[in-house]
mmCIF file of the C-alpha atoms, coordinates in Angstrom:
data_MODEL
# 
_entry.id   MODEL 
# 
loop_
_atom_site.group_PDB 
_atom_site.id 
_atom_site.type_symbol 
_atom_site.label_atom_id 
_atom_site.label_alt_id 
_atom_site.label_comp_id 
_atom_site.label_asym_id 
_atom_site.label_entity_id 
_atom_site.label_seq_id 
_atom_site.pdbx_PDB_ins_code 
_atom_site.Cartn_x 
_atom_site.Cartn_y 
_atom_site.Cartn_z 
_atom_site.occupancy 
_atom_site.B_iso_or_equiv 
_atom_site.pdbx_formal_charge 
_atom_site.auth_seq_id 
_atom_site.auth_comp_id 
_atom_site.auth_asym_id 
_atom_site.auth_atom_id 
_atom_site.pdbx_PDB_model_num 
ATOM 1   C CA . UNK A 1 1   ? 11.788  -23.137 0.269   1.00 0.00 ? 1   UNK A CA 1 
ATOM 2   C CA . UNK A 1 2   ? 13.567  -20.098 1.783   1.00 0.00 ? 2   UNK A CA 1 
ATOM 3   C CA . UNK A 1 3   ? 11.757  -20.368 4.905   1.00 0.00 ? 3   UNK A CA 1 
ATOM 4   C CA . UNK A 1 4   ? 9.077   -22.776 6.706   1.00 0.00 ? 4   UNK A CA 1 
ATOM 5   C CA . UNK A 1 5   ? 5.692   -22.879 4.850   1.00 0.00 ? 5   UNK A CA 1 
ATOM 6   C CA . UNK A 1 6   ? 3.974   -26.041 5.933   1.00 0.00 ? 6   UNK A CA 1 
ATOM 7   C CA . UNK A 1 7   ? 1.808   -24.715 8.357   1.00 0.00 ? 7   UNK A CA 1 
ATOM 8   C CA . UNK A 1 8   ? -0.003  -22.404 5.231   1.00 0.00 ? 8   UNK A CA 1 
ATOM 9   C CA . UNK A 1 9   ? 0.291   -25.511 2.831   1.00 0.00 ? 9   UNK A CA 1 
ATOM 10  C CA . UNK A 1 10  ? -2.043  -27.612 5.328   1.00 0.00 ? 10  UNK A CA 1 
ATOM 11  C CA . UNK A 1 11  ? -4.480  -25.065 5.612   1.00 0.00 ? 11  UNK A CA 1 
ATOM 12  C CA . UNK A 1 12  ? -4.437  -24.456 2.196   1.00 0.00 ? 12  UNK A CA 1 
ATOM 13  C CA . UNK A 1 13  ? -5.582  -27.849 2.064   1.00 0.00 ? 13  UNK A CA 1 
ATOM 14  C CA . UNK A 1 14  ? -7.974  -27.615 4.334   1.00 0.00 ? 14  UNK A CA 1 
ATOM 15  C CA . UNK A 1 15  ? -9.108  -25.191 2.559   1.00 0.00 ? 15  UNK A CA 1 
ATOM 16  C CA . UNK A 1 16  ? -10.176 -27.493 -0.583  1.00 0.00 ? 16  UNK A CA 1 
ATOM 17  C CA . UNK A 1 17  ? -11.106 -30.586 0.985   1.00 0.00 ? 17  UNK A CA 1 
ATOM 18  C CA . UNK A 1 18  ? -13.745 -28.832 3.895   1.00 0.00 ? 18  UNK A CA 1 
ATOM 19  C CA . UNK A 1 19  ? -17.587 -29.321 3.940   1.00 0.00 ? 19  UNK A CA 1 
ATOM 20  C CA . UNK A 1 20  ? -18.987 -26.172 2.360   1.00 0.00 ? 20  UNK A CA 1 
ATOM 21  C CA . UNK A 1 21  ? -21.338 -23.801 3.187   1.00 0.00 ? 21  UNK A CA 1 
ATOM 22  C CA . UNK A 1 22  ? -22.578 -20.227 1.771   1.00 0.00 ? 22  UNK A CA 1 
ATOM 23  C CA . UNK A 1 23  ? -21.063 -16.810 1.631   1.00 0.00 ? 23  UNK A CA 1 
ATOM 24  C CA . UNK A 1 24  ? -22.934 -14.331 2.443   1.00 0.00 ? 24  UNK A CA 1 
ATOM 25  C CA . UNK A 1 25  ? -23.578 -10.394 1.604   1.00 0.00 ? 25  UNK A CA 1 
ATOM 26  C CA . UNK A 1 26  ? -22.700 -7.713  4.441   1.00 0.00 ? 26  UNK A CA 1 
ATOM 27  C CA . UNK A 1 27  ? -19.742 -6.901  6.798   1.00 0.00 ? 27  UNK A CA 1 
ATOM 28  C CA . UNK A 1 28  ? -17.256 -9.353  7.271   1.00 0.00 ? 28  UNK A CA 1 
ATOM 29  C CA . UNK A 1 29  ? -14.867 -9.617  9.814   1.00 0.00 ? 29  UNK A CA 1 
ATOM 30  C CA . UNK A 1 30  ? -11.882 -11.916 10.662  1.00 0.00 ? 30  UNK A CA 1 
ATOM 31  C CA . UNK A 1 31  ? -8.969  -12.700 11.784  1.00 0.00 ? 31  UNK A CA 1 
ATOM 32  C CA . UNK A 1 32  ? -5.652  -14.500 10.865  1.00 0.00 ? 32  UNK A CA 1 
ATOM 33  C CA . UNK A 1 33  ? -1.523  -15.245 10.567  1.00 0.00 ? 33  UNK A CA 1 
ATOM 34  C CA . UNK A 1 34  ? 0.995   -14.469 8.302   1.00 0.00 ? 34  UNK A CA 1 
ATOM 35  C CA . UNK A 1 35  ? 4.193   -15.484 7.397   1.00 0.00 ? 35  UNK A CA 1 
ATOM 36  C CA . UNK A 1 36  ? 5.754   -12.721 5.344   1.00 0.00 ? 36  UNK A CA 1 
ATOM 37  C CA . UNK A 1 37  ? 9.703   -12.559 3.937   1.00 0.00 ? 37  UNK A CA 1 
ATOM 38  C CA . UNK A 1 38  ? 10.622  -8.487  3.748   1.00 0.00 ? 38  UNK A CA 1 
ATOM 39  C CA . UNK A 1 39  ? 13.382  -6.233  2.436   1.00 0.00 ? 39  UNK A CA 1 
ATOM 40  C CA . UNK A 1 40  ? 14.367  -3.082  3.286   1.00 0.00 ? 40  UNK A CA 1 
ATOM 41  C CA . UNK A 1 41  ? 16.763  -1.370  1.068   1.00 0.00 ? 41  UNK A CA 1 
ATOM 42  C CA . UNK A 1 42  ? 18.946  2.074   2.103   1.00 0.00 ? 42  UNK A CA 1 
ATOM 43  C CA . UNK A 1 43  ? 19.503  3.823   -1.572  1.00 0.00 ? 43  UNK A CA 1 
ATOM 44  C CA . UNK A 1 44  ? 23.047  3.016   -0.378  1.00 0.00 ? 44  UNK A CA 1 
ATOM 45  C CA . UNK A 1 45  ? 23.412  -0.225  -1.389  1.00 0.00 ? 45  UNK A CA 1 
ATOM 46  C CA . UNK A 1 46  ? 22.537  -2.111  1.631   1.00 0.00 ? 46  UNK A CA 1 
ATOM 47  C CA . UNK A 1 47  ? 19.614  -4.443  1.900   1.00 0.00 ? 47  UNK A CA 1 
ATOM 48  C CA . UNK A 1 48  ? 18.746  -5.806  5.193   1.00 0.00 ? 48  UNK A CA 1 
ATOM 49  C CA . UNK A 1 49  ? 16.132  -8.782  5.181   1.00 0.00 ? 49  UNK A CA 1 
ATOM 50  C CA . UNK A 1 50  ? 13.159  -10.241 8.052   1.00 0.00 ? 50  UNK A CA 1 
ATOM 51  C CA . UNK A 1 51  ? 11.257  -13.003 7.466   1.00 0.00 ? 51  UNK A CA 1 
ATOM 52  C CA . UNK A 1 52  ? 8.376   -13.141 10.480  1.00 0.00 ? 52  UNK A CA 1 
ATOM 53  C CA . UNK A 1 53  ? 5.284   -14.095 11.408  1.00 0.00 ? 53  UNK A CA 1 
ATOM 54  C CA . UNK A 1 54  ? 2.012   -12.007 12.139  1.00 0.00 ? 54  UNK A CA 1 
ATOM 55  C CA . UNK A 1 55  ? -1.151  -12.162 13.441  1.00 0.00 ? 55  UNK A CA 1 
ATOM 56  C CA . UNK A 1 56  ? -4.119  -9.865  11.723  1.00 0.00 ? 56  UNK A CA 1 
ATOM 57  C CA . UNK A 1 57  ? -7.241  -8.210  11.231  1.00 0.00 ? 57  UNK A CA 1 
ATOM 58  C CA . UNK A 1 58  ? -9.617  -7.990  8.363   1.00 0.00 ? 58  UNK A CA 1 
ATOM 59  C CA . UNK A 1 59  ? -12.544 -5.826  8.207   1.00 0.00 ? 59  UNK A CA 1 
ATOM 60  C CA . UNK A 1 60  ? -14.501 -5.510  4.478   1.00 0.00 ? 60  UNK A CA 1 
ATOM 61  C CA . UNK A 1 61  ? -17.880 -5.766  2.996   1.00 0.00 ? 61  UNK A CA 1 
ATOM 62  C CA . UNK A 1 62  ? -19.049 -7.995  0.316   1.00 0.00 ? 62  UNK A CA 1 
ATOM 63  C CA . UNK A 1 63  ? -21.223 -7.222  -2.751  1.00 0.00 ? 63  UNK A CA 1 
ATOM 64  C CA . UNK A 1 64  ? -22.293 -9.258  -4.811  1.00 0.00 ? 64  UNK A CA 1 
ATOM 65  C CA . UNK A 1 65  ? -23.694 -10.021 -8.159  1.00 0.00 ? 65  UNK A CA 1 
ATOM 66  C CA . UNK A 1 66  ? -24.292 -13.437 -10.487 1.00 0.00 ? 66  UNK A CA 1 
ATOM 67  C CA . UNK A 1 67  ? -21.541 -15.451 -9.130  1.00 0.00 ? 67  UNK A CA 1 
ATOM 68  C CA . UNK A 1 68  ? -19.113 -12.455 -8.913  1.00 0.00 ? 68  UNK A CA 1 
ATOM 69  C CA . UNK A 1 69  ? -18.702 -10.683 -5.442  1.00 0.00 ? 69  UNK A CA 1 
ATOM 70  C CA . UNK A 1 70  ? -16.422 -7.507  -4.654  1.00 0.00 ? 70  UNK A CA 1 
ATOM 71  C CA . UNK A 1 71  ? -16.119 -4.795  -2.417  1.00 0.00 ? 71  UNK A CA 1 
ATOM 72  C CA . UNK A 1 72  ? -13.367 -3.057  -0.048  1.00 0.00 ? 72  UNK A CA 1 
ATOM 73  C CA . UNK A 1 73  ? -11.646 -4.174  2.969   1.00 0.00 ? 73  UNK A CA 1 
ATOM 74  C CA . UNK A 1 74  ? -8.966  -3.367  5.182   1.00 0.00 ? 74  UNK A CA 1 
ATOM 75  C CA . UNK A 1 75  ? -6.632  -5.259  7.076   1.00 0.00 ? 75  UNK A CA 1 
ATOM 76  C CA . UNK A 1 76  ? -3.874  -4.758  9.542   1.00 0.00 ? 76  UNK A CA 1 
ATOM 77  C CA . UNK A 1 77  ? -1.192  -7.292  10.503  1.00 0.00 ? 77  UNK A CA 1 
ATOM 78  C CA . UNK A 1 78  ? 0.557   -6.654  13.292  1.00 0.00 ? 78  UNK A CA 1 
ATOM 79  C CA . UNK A 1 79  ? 4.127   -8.056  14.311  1.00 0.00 ? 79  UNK A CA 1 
ATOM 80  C CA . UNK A 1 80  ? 6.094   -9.070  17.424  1.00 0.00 ? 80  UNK A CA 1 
ATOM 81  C CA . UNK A 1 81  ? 8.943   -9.148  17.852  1.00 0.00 ? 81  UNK A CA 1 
ATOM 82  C CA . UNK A 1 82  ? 10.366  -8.251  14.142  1.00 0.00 ? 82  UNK A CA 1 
ATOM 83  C CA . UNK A 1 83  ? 14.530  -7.619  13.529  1.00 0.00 ? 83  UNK A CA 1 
ATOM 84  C CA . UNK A 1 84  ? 15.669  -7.420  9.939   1.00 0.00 ? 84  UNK A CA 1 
ATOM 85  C CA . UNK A 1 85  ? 19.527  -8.747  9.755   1.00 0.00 ? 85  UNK A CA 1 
ATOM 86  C CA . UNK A 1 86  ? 22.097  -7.806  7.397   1.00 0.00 ? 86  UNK A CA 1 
ATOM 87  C CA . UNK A 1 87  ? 24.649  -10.736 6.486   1.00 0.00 ? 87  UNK A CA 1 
ATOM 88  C CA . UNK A 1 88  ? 23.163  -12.787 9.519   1.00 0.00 ? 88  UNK A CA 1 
ATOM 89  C CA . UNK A 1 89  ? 23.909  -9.581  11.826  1.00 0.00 ? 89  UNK A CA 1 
ATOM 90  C CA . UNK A 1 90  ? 20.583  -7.935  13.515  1.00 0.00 ? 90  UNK A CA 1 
ATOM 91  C CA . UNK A 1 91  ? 19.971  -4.562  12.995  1.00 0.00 ? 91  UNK A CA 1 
ATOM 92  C CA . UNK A 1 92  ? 19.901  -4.344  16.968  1.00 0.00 ? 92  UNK A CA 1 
ATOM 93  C CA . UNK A 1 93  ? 23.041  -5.449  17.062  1.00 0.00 ? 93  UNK A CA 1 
ATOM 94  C CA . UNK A 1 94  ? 24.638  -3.001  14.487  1.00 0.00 ? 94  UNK A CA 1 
ATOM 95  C CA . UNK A 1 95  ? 23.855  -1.928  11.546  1.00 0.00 ? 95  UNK A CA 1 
ATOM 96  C CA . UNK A 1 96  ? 26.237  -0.530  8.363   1.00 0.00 ? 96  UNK A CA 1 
ATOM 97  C CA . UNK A 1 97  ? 22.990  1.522   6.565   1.00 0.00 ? 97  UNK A CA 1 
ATOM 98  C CA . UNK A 1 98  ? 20.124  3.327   7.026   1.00 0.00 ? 98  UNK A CA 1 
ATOM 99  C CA . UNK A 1 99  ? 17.416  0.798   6.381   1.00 0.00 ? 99  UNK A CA 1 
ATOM 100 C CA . UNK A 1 100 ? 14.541  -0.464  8.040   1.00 0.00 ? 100 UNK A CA 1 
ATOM 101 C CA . UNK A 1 101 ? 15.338  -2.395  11.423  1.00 0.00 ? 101 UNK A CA 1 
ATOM 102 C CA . UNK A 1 102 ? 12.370  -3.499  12.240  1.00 0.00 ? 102 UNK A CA 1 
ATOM 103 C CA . UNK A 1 103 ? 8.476   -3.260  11.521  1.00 0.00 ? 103 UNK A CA 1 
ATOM 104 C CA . UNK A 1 104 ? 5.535   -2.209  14.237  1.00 0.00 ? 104 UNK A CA 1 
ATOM 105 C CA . UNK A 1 105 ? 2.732   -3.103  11.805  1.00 0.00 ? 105 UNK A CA 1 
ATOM 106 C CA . UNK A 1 106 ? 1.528   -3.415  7.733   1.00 0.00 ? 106 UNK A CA 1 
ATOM 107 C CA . UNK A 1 107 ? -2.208  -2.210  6.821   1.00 0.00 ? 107 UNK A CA 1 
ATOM 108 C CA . UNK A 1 108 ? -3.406  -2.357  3.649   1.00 0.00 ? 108 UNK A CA 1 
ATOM 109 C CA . UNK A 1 109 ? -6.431  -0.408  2.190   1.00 0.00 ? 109 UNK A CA 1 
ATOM 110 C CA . UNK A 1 110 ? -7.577  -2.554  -1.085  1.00 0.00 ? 110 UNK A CA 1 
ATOM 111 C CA . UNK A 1 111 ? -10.104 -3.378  -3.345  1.00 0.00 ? 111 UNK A CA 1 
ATOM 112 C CA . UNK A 1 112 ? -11.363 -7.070  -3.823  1.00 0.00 ? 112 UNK A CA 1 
ATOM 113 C CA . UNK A 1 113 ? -12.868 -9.323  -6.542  1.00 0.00 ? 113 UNK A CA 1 
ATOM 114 C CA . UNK A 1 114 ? -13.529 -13.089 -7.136  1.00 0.00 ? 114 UNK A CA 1 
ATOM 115 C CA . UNK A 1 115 ? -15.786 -15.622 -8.385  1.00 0.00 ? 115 UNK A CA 1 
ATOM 116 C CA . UNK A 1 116 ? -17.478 -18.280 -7.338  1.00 0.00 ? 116 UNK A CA 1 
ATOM 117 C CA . UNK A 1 117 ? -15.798 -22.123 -8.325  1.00 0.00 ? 117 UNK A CA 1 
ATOM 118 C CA . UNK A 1 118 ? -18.027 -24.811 -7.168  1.00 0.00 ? 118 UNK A CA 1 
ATOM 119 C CA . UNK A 1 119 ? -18.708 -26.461 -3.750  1.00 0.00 ? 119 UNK A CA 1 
ATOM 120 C CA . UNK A 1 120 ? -18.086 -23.303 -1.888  1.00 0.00 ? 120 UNK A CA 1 
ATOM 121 C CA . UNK A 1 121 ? -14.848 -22.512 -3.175  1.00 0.00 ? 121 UNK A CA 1 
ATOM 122 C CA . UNK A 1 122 ? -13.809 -19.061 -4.854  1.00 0.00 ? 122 UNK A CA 1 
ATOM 123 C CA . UNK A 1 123 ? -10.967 -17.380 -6.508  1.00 0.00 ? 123 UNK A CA 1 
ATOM 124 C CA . UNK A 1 124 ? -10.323 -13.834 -5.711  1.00 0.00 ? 124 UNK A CA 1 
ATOM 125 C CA . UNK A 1 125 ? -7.628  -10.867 -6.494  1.00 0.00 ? 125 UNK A CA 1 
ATOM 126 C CA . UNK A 1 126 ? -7.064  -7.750  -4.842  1.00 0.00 ? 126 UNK A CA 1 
ATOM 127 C CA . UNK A 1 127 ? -5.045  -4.004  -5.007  1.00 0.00 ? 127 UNK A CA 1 
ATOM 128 C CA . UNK A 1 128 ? -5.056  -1.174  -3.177  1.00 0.00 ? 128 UNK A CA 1 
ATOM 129 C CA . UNK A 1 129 ? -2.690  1.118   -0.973  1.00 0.00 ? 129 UNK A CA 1 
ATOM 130 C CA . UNK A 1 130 ? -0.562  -0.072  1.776   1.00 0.00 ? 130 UNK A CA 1 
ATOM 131 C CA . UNK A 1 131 ? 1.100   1.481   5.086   1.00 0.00 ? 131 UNK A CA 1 
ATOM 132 C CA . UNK A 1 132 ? 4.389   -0.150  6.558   1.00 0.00 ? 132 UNK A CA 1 
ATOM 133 C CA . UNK A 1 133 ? 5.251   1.654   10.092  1.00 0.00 ? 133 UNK A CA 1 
ATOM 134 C CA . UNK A 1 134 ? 8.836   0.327   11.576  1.00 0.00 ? 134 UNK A CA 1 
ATOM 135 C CA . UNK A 1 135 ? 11.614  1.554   13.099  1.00 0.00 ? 135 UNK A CA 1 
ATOM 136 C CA . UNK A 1 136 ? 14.799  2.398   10.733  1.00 0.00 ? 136 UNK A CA 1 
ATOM 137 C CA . UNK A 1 137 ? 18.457  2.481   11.452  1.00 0.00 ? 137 UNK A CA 1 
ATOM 138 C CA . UNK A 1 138 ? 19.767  6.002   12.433  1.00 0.00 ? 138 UNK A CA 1 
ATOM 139 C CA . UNK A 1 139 ? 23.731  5.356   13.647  1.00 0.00 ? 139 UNK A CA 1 
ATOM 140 C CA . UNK A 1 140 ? 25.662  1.870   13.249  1.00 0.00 ? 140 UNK A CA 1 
ATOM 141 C CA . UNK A 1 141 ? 25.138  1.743   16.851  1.00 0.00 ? 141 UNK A CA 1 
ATOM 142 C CA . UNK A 1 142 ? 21.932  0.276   15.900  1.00 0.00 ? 142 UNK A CA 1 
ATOM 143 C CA . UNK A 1 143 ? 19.920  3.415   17.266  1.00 0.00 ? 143 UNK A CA 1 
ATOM 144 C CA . UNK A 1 144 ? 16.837  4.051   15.669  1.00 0.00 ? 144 UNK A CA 1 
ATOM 145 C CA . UNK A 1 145 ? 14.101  6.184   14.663  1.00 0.00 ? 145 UNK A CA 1 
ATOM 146 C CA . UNK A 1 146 ? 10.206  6.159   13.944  1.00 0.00 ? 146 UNK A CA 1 
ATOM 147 C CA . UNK A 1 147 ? 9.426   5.304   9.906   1.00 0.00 ? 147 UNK A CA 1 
ATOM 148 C CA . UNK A 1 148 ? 6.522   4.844   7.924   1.00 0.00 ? 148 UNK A CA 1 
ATOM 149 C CA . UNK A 1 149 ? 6.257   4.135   4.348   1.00 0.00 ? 149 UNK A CA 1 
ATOM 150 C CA . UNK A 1 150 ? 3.119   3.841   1.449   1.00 0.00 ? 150 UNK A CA 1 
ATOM 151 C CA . UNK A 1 151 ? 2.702   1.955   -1.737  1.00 0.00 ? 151 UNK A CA 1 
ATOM 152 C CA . UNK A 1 152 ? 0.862   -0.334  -3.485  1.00 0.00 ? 152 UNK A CA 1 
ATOM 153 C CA . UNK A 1 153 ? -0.337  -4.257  -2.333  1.00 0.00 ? 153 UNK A CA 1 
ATOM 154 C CA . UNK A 1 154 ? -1.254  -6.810  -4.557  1.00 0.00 ? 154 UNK A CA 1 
ATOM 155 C CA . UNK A 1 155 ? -2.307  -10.485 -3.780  1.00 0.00 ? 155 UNK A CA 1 
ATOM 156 C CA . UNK A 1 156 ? -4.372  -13.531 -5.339  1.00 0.00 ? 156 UNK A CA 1 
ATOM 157 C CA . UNK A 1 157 ? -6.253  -16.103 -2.882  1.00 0.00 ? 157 UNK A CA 1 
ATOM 158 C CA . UNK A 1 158 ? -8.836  -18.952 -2.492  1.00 0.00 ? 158 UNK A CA 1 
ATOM 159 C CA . UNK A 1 159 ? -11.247 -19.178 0.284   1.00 0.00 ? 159 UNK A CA 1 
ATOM 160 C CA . UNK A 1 160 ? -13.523 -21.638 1.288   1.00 0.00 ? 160 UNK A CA 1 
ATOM 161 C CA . UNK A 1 161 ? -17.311 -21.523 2.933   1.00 0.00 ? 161 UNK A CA 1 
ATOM 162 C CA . UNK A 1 162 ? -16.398 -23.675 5.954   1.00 0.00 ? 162 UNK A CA 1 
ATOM 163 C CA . UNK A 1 163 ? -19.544 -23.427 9.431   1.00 0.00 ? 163 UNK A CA 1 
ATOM 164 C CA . UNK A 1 164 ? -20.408 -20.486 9.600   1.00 0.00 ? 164 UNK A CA 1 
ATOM 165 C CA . UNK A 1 165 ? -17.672 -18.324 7.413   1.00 0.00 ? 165 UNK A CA 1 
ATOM 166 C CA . UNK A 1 166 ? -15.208 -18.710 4.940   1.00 0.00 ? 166 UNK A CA 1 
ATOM 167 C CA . UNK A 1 167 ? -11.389 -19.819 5.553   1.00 0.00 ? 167 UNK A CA 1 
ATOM 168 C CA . UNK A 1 168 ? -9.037  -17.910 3.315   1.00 0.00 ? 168 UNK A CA 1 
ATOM 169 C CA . UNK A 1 169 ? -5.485  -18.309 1.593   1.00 0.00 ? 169 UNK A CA 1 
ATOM 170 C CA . UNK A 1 170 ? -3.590  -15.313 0.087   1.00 0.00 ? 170 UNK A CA 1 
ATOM 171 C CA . UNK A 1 171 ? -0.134  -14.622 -1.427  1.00 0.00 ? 171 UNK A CA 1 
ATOM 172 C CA . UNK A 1 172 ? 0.330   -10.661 -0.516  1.00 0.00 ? 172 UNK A CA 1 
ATOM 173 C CA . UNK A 1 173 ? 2.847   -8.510  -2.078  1.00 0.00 ? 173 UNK A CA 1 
ATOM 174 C CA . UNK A 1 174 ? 3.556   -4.928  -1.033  1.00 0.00 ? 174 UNK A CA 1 
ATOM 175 C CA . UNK A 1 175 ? 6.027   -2.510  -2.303  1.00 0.00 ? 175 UNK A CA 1 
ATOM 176 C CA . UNK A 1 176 ? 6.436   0.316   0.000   1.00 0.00 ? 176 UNK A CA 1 
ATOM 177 C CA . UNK A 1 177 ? 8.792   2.553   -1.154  1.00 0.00 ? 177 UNK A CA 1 
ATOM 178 C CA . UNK A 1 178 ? 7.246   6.921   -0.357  1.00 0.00 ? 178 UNK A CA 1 
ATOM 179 C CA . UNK A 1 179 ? 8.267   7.642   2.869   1.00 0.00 ? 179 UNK A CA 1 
ATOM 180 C CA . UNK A 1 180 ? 5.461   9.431   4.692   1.00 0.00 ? 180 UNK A CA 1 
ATOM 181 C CA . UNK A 1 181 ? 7.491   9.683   7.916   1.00 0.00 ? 181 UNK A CA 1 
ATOM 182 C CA . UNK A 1 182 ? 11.795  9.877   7.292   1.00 0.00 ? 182 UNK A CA 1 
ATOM 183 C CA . UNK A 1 183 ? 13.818  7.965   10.419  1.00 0.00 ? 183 UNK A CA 1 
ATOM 184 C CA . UNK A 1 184 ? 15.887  11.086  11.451  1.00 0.00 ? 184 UNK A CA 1 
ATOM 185 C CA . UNK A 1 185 ? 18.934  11.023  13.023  1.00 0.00 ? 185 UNK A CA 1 
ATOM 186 C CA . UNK A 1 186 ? 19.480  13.168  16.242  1.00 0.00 ? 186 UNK A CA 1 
ATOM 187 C CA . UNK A 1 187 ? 21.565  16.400  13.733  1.00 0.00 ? 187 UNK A CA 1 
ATOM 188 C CA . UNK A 1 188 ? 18.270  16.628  11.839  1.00 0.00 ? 188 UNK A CA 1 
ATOM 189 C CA . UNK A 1 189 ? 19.524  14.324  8.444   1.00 0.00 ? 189 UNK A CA 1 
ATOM 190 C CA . UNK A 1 190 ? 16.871  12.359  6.896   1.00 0.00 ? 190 UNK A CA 1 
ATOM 191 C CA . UNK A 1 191 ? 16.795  8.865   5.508   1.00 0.00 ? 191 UNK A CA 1 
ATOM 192 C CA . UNK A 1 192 ? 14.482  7.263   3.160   1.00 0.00 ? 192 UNK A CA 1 
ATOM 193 C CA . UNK A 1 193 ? 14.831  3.816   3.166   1.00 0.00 ? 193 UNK A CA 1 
ATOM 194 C CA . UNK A 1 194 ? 11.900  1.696   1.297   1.00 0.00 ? 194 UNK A CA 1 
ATOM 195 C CA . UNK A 1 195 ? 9.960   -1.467  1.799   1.00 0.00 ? 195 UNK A CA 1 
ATOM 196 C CA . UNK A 1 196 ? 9.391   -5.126  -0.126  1.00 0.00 ? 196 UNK A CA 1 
ATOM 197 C CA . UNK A 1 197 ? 7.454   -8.014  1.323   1.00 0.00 ? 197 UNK A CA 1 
ATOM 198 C CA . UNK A 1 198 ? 5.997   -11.358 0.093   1.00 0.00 ? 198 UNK A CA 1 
ATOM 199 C CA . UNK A 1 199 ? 3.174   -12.647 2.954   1.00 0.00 ? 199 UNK A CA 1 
ATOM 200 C CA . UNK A 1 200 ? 1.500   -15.749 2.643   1.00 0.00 ? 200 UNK A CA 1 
ATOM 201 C CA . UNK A 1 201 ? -1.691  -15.446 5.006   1.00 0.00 ? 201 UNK A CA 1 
ATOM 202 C CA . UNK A 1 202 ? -4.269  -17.573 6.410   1.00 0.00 ? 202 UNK A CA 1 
ATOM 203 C CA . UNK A 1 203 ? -7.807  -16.109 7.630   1.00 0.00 ? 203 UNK A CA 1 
ATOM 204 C CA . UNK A 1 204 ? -11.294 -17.537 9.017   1.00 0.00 ? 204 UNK A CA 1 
ATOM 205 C CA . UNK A 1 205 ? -13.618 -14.817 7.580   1.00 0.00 ? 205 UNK A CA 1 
ATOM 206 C CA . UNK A 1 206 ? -16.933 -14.558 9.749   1.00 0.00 ? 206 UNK A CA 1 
ATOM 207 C CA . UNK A 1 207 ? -20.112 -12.458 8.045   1.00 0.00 ? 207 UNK A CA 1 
ATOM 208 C CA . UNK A 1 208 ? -22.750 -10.682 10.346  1.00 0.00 ? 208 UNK A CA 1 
# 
């Protein structure tokens, strides 16, 4: 593996092997961490790369129907201390492109749907729009500038019915690449660097 995952394997098996209980219909809430590898290309050939961890809020409410359930949700993960590199250098160091330095905070607006497996387990898929807002490289100086990009997220998880909620796995992907807000530089150019990231997540999901 490219980077440490144990800590999302074990709770992914946790995730199969915990005493079930049942999901309910309603608001959810939760909260979570993720572990996400992101790129951040400059149109100019140069790709600078974070891999970081994040903690995270969901929000969403669950309809359901037969052993189907779906509905919206929103979630927002939020990152400290984030500094893509390029060739092992950090962007606050120096960088040789406009791309994205560093990231403030991903939220996703997305459908979901799943089904039902047995003993409390369920499958479930989701899509919708996604926000990345960062800071991205305006001199090789390393100075930056304010940047937020939109797209599209995709993932595929399991979750569990564990006490009183459900504990959740998900593989995220989000492609990022309009830029809502350009990093400018201080003569007025413009840069449009986009956004890539692969986030494996872990949630407890509480209903009320």
């Amino acid at each position: 593996m490219s980077y440490s995952m144990k800590p999302f394997l074990l709770s992914a098996t946790i995730i199969f092997s915990a005493t079930a209980a049942t999901a309910d219909q309603g608001f959810y809430f939760g909260g979570g961490l993720s572990f996400s590898r992101a790129n951040s290309d400059d149109s100019f050939g140069s790709e600078s790369t974070d891999t970081s961890p994040a903690p995270g809020l969901t929000f969403g409410y669950r309809f359901e129907k037969g052993n189907a359930f779906y509905g919206p949700e929103a979630d927002i993960d939020l990152f400290l201390g984030s500094d893509f590199e390029f060739n092992n250098t950090p962007c606050s160091a120096g960088a040789i492109g406009p791309y994205y330095c560093s990231r403030d905070a991903v939220i996703r607006l997305r459908g979901i749907y799943g089904q039902s497996l047995s003993n409390g387990l369920e499958w479930f898929g989701s899509g919708g729009v996604g926000i990345m807002i960062g800071d991205g490289a305006v001199a090789p100086s390393g100075i930056t500038d304010k940047g937020v990009n939109a797209g599209f997220t995709v993932g595929l998880g399991l979750q569990k019915s564990i006490g009183r909620g459900m504990l959740r796995g998900e593989v995220i992907y989000d492609r990022l690449n309009s830029s809502l807000t350009k990093p400018t530089e201080a003569r007025g150019f413009e840069y449009e660097p986009d956004y890539e990231a692969t986030t494996m997540k872990i949630s407890y999901i509480l209903s009320f």
